[in-house]
Coordinates of C-alpha atoms and ligand atoms in Angstrom, one line a residue:
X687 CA -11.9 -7.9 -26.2
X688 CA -12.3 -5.3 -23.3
X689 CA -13.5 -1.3 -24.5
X690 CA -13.2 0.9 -21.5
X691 CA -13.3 4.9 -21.3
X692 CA -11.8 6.5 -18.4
X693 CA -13.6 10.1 -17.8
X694 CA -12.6 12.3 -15.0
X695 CA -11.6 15.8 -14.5
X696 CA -8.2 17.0 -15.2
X697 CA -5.5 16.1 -12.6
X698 CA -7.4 13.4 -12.0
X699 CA -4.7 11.3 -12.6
X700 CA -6.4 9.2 -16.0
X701 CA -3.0 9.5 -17.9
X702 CA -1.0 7.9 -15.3
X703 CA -4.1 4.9 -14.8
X704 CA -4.7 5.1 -18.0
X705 CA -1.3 3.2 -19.1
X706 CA -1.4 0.8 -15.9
X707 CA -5.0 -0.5 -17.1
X708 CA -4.2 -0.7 -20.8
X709 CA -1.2 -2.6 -19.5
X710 CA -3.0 -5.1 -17.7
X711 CA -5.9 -5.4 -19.8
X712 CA -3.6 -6.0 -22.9
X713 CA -5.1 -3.2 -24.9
X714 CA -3.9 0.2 -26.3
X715 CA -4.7 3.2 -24.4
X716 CA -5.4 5.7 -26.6
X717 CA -5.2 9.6 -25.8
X718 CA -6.8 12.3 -27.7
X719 CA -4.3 14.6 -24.9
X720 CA -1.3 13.0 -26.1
X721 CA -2.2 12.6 -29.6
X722 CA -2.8 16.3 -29.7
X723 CA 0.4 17.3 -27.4
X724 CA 2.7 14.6 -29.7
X725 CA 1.7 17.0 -32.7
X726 CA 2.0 20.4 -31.5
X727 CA 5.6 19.4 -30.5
X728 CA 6.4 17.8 -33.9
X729 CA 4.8 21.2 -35.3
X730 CA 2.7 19.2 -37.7
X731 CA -0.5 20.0 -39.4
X732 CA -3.0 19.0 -36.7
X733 CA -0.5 20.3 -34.2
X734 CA -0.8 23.8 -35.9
X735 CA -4.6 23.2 -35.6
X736 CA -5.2 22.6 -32.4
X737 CA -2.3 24.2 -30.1
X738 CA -4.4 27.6 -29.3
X739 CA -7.6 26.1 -27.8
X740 CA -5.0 23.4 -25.8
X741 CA -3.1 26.7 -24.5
X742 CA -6.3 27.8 -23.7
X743 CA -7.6 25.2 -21.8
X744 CA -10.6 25.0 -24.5
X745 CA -11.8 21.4 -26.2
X746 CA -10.3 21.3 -29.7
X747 CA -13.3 21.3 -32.2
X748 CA -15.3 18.0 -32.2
X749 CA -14.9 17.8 -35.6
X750 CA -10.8 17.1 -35.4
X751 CA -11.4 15.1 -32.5
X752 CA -13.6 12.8 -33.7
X753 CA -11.8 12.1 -37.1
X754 CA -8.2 11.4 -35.0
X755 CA -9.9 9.0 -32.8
X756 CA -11.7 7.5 -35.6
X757 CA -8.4 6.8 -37.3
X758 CA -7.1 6.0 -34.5
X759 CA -9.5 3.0 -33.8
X760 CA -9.4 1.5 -37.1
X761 CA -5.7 0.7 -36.5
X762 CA -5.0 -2.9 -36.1
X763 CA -4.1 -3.0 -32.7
X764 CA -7.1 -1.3 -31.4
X765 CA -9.1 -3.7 -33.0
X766 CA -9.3 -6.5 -30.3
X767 CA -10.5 -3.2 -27.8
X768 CA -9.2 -0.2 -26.5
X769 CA -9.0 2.4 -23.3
X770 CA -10.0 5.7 -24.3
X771 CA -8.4 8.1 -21.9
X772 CA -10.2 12.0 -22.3
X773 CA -12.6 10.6 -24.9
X774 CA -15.4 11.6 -25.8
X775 CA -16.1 14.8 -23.4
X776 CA -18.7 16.0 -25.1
X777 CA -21.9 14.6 -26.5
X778 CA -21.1 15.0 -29.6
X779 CA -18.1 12.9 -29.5
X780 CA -20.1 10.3 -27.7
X781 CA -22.9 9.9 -30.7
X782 CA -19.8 9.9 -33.1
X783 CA -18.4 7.0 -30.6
X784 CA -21.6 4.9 -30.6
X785 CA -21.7 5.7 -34.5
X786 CA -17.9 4.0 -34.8
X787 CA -18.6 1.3 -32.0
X788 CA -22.1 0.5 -33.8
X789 CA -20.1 0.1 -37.4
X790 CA -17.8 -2.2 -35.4
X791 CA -20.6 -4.1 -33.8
X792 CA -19.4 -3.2 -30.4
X793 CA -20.3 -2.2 -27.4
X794 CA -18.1 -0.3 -24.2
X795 CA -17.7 -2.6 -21.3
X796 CA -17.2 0.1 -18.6
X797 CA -16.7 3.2 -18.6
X798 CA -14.6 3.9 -14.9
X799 CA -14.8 7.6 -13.8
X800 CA -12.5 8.8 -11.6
X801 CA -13.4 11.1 -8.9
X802 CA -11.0 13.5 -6.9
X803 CA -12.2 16.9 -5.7
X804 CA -11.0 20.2 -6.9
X805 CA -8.6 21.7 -4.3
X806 CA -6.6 18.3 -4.7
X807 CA -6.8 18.5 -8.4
X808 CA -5.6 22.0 -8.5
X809 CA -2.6 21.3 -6.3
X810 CA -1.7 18.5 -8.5
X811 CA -1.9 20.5 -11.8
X812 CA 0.2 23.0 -10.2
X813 CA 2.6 20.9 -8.8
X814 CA 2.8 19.3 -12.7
X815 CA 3.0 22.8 -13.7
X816 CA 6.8 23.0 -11.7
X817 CA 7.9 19.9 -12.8
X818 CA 6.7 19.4 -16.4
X819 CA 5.9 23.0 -17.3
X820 CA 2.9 22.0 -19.3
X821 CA 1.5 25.1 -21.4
X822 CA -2.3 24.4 -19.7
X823 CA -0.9 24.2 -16.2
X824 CA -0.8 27.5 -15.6
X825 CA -3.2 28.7 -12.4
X826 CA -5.9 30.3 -14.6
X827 CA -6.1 28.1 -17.5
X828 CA -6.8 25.3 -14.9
X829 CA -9.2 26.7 -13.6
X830 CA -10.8 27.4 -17.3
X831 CA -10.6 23.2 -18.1
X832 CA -12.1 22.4 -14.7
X833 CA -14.9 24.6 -15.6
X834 CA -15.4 23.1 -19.3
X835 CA -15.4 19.7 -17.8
X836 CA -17.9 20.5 -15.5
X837 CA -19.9 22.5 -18.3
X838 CA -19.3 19.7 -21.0
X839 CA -17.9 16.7 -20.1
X840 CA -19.4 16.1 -16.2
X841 CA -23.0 15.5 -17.8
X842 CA -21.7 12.8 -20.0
X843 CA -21.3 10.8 -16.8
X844 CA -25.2 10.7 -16.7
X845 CA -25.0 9.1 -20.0
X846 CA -23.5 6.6 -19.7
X847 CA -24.5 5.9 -16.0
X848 CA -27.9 5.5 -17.9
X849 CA -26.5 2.7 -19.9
X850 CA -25.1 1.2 -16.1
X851 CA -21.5 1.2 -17.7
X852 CA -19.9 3.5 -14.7
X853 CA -17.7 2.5 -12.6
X854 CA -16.7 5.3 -9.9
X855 CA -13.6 5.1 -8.4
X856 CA -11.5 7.5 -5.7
X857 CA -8.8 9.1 -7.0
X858 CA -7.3 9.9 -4.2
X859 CA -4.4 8.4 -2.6
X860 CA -1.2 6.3 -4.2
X861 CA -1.2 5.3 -7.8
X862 CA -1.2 1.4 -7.3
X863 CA -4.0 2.0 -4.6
X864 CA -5.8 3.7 -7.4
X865 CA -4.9 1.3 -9.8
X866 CA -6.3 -1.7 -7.1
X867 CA -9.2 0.1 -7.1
X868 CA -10.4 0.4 -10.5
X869 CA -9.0 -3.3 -10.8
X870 CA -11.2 -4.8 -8.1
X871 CA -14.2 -2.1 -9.3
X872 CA -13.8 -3.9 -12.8
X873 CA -13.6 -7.7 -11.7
X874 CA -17.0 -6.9 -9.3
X875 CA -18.6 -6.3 -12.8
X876 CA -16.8 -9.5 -14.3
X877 CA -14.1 -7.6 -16.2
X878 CA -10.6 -9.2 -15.2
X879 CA -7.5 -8.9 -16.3
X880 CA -6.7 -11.6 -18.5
X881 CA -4.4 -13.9 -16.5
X882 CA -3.0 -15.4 -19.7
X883 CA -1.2 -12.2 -20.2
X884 CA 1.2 -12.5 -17.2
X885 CA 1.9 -15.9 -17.6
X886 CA 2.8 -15.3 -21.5
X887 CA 5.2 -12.2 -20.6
X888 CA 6.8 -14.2 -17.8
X889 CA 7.6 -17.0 -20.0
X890 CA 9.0 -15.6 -22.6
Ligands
ADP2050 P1 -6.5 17.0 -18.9 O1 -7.4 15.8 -18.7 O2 -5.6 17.3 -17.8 O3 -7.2 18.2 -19.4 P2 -5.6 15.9 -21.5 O4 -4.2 15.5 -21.9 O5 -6.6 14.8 -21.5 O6 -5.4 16.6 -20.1 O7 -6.1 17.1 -22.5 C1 -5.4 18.2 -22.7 C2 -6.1 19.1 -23.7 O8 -6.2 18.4 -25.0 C3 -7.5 19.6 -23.4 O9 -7.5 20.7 -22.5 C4 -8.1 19.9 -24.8 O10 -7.6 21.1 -25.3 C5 -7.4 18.8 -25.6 N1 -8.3 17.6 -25.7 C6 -8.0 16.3 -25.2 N2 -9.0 15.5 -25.4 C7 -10.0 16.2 -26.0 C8 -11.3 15.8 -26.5 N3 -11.8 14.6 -26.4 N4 -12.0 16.8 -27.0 C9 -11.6 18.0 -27.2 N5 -10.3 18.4 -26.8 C10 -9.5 17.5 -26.2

């Protein structure tokens, strides 16, 4: 049963450690960005809802966010614990979190923050931007969601640092060095992957 969050300004690179973690750990990652991106391109009702503030770079409205990653959590596979990747980033999002978490009778195990500074986290947004040609990747919307992060979700990190859940880890540098990292930042606090895991894949 592992909970972790994984906070960190865009182009941090959380989506990309994101799924290596929830791989190792055995549990889902679950990510408010994607969720929101899957249903703007399948044009659905949420989608509809949210794509202006994503194309702006602004938070979708607490109140949406909070109900998909309620749902979310209830599904059966998230039950055994999760990795939250881009939520909560605001404080609102973190009561409603402690509110779902407290119904479930449980509590985060870490919450690993990502550092990386801004000058390399604009250079990898634009270089995304070319390749991917994400809507929010443009030069001045990044520079809008670095500054809500720093506005909304940067003082979260006191939060939770509060609680001595974080875990702050260099972004910087190649992705498996990044992943080691935040692996060996985990186990110092007693969280390690499950070695079962490997063994089970392997033999089957
Ligand atoms: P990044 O970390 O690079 O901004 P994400 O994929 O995590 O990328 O988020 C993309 C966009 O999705 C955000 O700019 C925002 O519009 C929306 N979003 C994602 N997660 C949240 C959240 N927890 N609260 C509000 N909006 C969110």
């Amino acid at each position: 049963m592992t909970r972790l969050l994984l906070i960190g300004p865009p182009g941090a690179g959380k989506g990309t450690q994101a799924e290596r973690l929830s791989e190792a750990f055995a549990v889902p990652a679950v990510s408010t960005g994607d969720i929101f991106r899957y249903n703007v391109k399948n044009d659905t009702e949420l989608g509809l809802q949210v794509k202006a503030f994503m194309d702006a770079g602004a938070y979708v409205p607490d109140s949406l966010t909070n109900a998909i990653v309620s749902d979310r959590l209830q599904q059966e596979d998230a039950v055994d614990g999760f990795l939250l990747d881009g939520y909560p980033r605001t404080q609102d999002q973190v009561h409603e979190l402690d509110r779902l978490l407290e119904a479930d009778n449980g509590a985060l195990d870490a919450v690993v923050l990502i550092v990386a500074d801004t000058e390399e986290v604009v250079a990898r947004l634009l270089k995304r931007a070319a390749e991917q040609g994400r809507a929010d990747d443009t030069a001045d919307v990044i520079r809008h969601r670095l500054a809500v992060y720093e506005e909304q979700t940067a003082p979260l990190i006191d939060i939770y640092s509060s609680r001595g859940l974080v875990v702050t880890v260099d972004g910087l540098g190649a992705v498996d060095e990044v992943t080691g990292r935040i692996l060996d930042a985990l186990a110092e606090r007693g969280l390690s992957v499950p070695v079962a895991s490997g063994d089970a894949a392997s033999a089957s």
